Tab-separated table of C-alpha atoms and ligand atoms in Angstrom:
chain	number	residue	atom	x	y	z
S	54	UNK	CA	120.695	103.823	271.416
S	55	UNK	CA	118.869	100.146	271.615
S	56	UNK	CA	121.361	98.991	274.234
S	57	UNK	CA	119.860	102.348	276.453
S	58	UNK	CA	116.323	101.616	275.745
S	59	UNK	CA	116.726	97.559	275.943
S	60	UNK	CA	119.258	97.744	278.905
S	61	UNK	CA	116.817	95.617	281.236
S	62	UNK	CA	116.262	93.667	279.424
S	63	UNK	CA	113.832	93.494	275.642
S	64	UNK	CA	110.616	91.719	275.015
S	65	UNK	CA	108.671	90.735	271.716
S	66	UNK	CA	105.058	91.542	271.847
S	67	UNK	CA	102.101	91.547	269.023
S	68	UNK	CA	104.996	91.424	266.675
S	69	UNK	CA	107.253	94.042	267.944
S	70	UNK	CA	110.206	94.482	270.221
S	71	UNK	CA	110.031	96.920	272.828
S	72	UNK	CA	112.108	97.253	276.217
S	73	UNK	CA	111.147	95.251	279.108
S	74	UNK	CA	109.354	97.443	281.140
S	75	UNK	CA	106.914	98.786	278.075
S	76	UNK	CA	105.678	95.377	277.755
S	77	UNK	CA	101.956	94.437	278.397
S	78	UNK	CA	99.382	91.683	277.929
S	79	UNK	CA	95.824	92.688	277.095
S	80	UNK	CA	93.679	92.549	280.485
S	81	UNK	CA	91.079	90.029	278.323
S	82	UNK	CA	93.816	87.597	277.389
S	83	UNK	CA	93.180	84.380	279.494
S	84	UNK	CA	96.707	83.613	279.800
S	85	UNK	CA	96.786	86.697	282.681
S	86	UNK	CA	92.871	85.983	283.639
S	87	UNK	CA	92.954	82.142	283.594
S	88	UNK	CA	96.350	80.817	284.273
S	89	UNK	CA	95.730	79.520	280.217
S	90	UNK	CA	99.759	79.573	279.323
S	91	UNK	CA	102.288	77.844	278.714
S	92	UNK	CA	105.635	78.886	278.459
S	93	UNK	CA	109.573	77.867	279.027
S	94	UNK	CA	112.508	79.337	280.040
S	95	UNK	CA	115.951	78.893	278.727
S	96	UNK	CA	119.537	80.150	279.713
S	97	UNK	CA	122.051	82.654	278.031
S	98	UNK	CA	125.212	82.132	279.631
S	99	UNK	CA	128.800	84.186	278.718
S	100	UNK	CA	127.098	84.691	274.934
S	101	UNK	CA	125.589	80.769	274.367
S	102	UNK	CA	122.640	79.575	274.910
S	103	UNK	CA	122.157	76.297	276.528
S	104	UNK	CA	120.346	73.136	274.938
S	105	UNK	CA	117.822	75.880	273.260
S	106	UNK	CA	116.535	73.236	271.110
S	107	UNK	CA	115.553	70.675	274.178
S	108	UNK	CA	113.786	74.320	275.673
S	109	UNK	CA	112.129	74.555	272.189
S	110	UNK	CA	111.297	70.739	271.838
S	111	UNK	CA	109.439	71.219	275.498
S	112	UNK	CA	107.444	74.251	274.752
S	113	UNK	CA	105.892	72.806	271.923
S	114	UNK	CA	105.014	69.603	273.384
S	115	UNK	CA	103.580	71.918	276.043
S	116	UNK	CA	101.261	74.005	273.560
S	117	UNK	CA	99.993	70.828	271.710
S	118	UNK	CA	98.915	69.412	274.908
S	119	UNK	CA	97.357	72.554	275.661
S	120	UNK	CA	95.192	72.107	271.972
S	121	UNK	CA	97.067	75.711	271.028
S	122	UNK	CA	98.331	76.581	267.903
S	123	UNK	CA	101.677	78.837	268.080
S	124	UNK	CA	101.763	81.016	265.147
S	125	UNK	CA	105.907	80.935	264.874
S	126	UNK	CA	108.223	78.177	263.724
S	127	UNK	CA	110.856	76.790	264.925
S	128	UNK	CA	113.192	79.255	262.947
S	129	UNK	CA	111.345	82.174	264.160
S	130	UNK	CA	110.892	81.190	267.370
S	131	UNK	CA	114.764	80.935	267.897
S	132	UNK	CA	115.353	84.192	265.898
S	133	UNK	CA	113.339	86.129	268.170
S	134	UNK	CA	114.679	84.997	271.542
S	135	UNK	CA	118.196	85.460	269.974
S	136	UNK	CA	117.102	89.010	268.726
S	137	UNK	CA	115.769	90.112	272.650
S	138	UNK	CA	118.906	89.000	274.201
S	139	UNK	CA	121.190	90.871	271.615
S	140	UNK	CA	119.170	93.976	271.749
S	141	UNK	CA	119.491	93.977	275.390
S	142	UNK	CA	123.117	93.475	275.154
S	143	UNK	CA	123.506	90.645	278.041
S	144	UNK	CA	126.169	87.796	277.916
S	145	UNK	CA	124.306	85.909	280.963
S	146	UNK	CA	120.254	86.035	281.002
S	147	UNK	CA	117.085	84.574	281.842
S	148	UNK	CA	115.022	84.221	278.536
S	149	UNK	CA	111.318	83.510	278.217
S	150	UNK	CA	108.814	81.916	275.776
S	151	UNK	CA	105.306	82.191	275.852
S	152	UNK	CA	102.143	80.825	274.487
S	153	UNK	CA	98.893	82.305	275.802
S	154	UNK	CA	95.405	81.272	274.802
S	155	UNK	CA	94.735	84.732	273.924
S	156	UNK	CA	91.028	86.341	274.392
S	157	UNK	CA	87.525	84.783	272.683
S	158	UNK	CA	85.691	86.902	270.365
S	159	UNK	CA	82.839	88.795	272.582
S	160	UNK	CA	80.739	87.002	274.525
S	161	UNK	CA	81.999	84.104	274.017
S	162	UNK	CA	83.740	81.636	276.812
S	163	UNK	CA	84.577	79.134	273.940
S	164	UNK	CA	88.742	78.570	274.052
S	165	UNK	CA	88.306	77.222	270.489
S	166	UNK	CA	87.766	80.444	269.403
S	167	UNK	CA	90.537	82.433	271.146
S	168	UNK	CA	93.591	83.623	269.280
S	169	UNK	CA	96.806	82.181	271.074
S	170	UNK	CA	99.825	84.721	271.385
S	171	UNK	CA	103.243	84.239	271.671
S	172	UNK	CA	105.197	86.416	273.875
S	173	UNK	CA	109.186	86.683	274.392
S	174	UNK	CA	111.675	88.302	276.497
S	175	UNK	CA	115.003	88.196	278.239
S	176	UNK	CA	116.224	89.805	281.080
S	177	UNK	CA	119.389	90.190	283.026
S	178	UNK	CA	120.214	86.321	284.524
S	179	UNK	CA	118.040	85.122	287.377
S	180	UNK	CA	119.450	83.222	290.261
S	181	UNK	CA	117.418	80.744	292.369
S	182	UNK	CA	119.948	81.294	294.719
S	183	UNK	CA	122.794	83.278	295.438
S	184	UNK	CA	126.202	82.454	294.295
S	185	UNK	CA	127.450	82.836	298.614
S	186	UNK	CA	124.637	80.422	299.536
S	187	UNK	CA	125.643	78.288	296.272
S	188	UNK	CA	129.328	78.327	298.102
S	189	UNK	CA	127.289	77.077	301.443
S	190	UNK	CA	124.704	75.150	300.297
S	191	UNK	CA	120.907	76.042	300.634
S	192	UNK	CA	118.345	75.775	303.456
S	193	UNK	CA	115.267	73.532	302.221
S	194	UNK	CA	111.856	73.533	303.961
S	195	UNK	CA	109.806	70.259	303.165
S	196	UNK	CA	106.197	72.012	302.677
S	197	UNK	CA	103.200	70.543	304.028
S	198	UNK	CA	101.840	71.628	300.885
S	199	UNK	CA	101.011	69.232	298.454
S	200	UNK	CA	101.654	69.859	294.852
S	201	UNK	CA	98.462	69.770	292.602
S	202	UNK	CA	97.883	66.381	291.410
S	203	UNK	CA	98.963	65.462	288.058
S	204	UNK	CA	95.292	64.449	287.426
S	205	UNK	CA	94.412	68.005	287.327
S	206	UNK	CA	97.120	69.943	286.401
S	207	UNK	CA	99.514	68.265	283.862
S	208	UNK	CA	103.061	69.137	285.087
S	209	UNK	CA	104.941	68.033	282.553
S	210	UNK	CA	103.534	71.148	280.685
S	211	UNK	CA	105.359	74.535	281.856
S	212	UNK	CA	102.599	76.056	283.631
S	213	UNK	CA	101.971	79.239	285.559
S	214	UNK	CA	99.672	77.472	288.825
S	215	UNK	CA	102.192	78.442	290.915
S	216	UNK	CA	99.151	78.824	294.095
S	217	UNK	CA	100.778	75.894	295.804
S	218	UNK	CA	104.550	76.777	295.194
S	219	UNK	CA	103.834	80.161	296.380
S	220	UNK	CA	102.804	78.863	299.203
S	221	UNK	CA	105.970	76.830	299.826
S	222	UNK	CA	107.777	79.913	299.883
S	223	UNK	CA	106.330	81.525	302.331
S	224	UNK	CA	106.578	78.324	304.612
S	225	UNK	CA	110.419	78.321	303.923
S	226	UNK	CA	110.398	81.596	304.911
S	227	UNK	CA	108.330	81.365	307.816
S	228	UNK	CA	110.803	78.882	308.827
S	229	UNK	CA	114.100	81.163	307.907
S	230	UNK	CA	114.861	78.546	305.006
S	231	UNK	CA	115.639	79.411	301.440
S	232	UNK	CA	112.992	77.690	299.964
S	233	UNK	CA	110.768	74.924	299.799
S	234	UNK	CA	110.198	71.534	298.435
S	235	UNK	CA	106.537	70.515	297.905
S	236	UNK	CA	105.354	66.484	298.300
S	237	UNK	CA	102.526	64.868	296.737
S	238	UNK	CA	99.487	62.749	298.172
S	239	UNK	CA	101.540	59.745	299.084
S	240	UNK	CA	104.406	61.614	301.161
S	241	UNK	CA	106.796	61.866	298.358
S	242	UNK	CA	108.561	64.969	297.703
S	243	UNK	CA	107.852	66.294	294.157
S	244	UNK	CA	109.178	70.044	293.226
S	245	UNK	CA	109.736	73.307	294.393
S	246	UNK	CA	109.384	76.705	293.104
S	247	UNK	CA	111.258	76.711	289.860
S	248	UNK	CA	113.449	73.658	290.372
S	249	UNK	CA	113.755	70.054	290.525
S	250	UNK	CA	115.091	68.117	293.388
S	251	UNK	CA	118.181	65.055	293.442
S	252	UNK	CA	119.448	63.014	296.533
S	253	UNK	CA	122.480	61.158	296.625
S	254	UNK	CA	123.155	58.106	299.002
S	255	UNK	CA	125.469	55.480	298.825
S	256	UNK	CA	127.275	56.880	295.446
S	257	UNK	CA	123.125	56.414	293.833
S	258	UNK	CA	122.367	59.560	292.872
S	259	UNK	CA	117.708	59.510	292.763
S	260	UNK	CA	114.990	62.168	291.614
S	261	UNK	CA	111.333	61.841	291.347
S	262	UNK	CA	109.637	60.329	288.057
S	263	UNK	CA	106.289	61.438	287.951
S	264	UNK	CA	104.298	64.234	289.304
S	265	UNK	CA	106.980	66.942	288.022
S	266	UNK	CA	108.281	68.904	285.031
S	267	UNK	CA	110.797	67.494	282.773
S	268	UNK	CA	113.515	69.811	283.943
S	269	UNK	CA	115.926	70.250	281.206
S	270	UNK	CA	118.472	70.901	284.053
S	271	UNK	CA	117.143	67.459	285.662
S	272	UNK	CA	118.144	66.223	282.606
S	273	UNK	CA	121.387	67.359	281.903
S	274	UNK	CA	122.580	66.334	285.404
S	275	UNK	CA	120.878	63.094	285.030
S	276	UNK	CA	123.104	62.692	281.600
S	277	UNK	CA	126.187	64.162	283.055
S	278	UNK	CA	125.951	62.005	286.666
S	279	UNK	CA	125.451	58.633	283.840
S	280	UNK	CA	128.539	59.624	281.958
S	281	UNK	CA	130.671	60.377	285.528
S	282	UNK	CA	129.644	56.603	286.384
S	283	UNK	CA	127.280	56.970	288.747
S	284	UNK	CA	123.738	55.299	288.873
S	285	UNK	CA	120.956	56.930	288.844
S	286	UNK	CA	117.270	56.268	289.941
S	287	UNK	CA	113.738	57.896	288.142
S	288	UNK	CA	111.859	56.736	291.421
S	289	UNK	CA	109.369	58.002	294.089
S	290	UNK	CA	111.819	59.721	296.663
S	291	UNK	CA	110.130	60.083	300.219
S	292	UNK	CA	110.604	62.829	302.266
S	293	UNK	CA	112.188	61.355	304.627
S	294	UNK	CA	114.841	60.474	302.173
S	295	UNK	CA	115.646	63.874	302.042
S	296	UNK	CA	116.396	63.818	305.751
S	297	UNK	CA	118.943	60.746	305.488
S	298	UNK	CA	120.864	61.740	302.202
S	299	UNK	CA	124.461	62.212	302.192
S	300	UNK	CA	123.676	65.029	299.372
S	301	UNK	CA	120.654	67.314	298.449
S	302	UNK	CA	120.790	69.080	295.152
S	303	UNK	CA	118.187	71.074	292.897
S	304	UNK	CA	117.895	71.783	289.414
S	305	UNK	CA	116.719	74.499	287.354
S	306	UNK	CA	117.738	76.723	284.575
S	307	UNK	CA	117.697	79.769	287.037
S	308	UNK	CA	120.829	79.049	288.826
S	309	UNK	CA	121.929	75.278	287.421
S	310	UNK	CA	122.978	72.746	289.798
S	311	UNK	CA	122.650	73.758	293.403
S	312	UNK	CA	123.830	72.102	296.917
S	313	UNK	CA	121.254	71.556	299.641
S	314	UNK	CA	123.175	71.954	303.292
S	315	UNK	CA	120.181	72.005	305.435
S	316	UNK	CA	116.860	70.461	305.294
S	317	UNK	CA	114.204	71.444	308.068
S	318	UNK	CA	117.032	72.504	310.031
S	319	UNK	CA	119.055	69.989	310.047
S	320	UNK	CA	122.114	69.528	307.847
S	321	UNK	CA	122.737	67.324	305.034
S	322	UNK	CA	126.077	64.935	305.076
S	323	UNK	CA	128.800	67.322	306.556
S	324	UNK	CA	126.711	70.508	306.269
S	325	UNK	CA	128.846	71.550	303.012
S	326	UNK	CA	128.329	70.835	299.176
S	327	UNK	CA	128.862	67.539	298.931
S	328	UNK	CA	131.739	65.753	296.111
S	329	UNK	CA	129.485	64.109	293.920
S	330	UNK	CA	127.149	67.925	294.077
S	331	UNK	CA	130.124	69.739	293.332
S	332	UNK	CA	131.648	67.317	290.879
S	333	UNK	CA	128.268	68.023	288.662
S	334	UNK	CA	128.017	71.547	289.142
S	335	UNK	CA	131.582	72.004	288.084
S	336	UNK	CA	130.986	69.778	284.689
S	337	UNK	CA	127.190	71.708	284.404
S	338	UNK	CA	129.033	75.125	284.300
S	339	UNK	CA	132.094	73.674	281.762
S	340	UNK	CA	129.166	71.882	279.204
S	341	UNK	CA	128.327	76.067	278.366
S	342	UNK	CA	130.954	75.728	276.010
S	343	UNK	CA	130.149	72.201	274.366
S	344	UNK	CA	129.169	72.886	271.068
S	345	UNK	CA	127.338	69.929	271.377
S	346	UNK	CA	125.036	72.095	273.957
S	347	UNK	CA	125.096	75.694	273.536
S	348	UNK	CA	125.181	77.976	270.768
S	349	UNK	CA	126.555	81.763	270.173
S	350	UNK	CA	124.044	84.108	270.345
S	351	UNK	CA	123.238	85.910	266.680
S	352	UNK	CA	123.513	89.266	266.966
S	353	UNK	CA	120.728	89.810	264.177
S	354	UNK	CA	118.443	87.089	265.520
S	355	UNK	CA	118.861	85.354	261.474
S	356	UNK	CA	119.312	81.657	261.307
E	447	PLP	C1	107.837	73.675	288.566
E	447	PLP	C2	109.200	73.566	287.967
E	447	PLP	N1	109.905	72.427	288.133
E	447	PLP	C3	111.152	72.296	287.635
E	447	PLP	C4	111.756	73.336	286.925
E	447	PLP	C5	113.168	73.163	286.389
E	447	PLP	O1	113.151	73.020	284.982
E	447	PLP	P1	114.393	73.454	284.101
E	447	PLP	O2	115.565	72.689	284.578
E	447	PLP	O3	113.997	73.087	282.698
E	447	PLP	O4	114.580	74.916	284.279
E	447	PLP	C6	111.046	74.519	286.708
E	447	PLP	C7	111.672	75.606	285.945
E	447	PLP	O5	111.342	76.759	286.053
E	447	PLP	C8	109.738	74.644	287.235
E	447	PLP	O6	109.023	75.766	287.059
């Protein structure tokens, strides 16, 4: 019966599980009127999650820099997201956590006041792109648009201002490309829509340091590219870098580690997924299984 009802997927709301598509936010709430949220994502993939406690660890760095308060513990937390994906019965999904500011009492604009909520659900598994153009490599647009500033808009804290990465792709698009990478004030490139961004040159493997989110997918290929022997670089990358790389990878929990062919139109190395790529995203997929990483999903949600 629950795997009908929950069968795309099963969300936790005001302290209830109910299928995907029944779930709502309150119009007052300023997470949906204000952007106020924050939130992460983590990956179920054949039964195990992946590194749910780094996910975990980030959200709630998130919230306190937000001043929220979330009203679940760390036990609870995880026995809810494993509780939505076994309802909805899926080996490989796309599982969210939220924390909203929640609505002020009448009248009131103070965010002091307002109630956070916490929100949950998990879906069927969502690919940044598709497993063909994963085969290929993707096309990457380098936006003109520049990324709001980390002076106003804290990235390291999973947010929903997605205005200016939005915007990226439909400039990719407008191009015919894939998707986008944004740049920040000084010509660097910084993130696109949902993923982090790696070049390789020379065997050095690079990413930006600042003006981005933590990925935990960043992460984990910046760990597993250290323990193939490679060196790799926290450091401003500039655009133009992009251009010149032997290898263009992203990052993000909605698809892994993914090869870059072409950048504005031109390709990247020989055009194909490149070793040291491939070499990663083969390891990436493998580390699933690392107890170390992952862990079996409960069927029951209990610790
Ligand atoms: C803006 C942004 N950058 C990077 C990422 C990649 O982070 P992760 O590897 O933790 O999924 C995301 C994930 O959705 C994101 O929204």
């Amino acid at each position: 019966m629950d795997a009908d009802r929950f069968s795309q997927g099963a969300a936790w709301v005001d302290g209830d599980y109910v299928p995907i598509a029944e779930a709502r936010v309150p119009i007052t709430d300023w997470g949906f009127l204000r952007s106020d949220a924050t939130y992460d994502v983590v990956h179920v993939w054949k039964g195990r999650f992946f590194r749910l406690d780094a996910h975990i660890a980030r959200f709630k760095r998130g919230v306190d820099k937000l001043r929220m308060t979330l009203p679940v513990d760390d036990a609870a937390l995880s026995a809810i997201l494993h509780r939505c994906v076994s309802l909805a019965g899926l080996e490989d999904a796309y599982v969210e956590m939220i924390l909203t500011r929640g609505a002020p009492p009448p009248g009131s604009r103070d965010p002091r006041l307002c109630r956070n909520s916490f929100f949950a659900f998990a879906v069927p598994f969502v690919w940044i792109a598709s497993e063909a153009a994963q085969e290929t490599g993707i096309s990457l647009r380098i936006s003109d648009v520049v990324r709001i500033p980390e002076a106003s808009v804290d990235p390291t804290v999973k947010n929903y201002h997605w205005h200016d990465l939005t915007r990226g792709i439909f400039d990719a698009y407008a191009h015919g490309d894939a998707t986008a990478v944004l740049v920040d004030g000084d010509g660097n490139v910084a993130e696109g829509p949902g993923f982090n961004i790696f070049t390789v040159r020379g065997g050095k493997v690079a990413t930006p340091d600042s003006g981005v989110l933590e990925g935990i997918t960043r992460q984990t290929a910046i760990e597993l590219a250290r323990e193939a022997g490679y060196t790799v670089e926290e450091r401003p990358v500039p655009a133009d870098e992009l251009r010149r790389a032997d290898e263009v990878f992203i990052t993000s929990t909605a698809g892994g580690i993914m090869p870059v062919s072409r950048v504005d139109g031109v390709q990247v190395g020989e055009g194909v997924p490149g070793p040291v790529t491939t070499a990663l995203r083969r390891r990436y997929w493998e580390a699933h299984a690392d107890p170390r990483w992952s862990e079996a999903v409960r069927a029951d949600g209990a610790a």
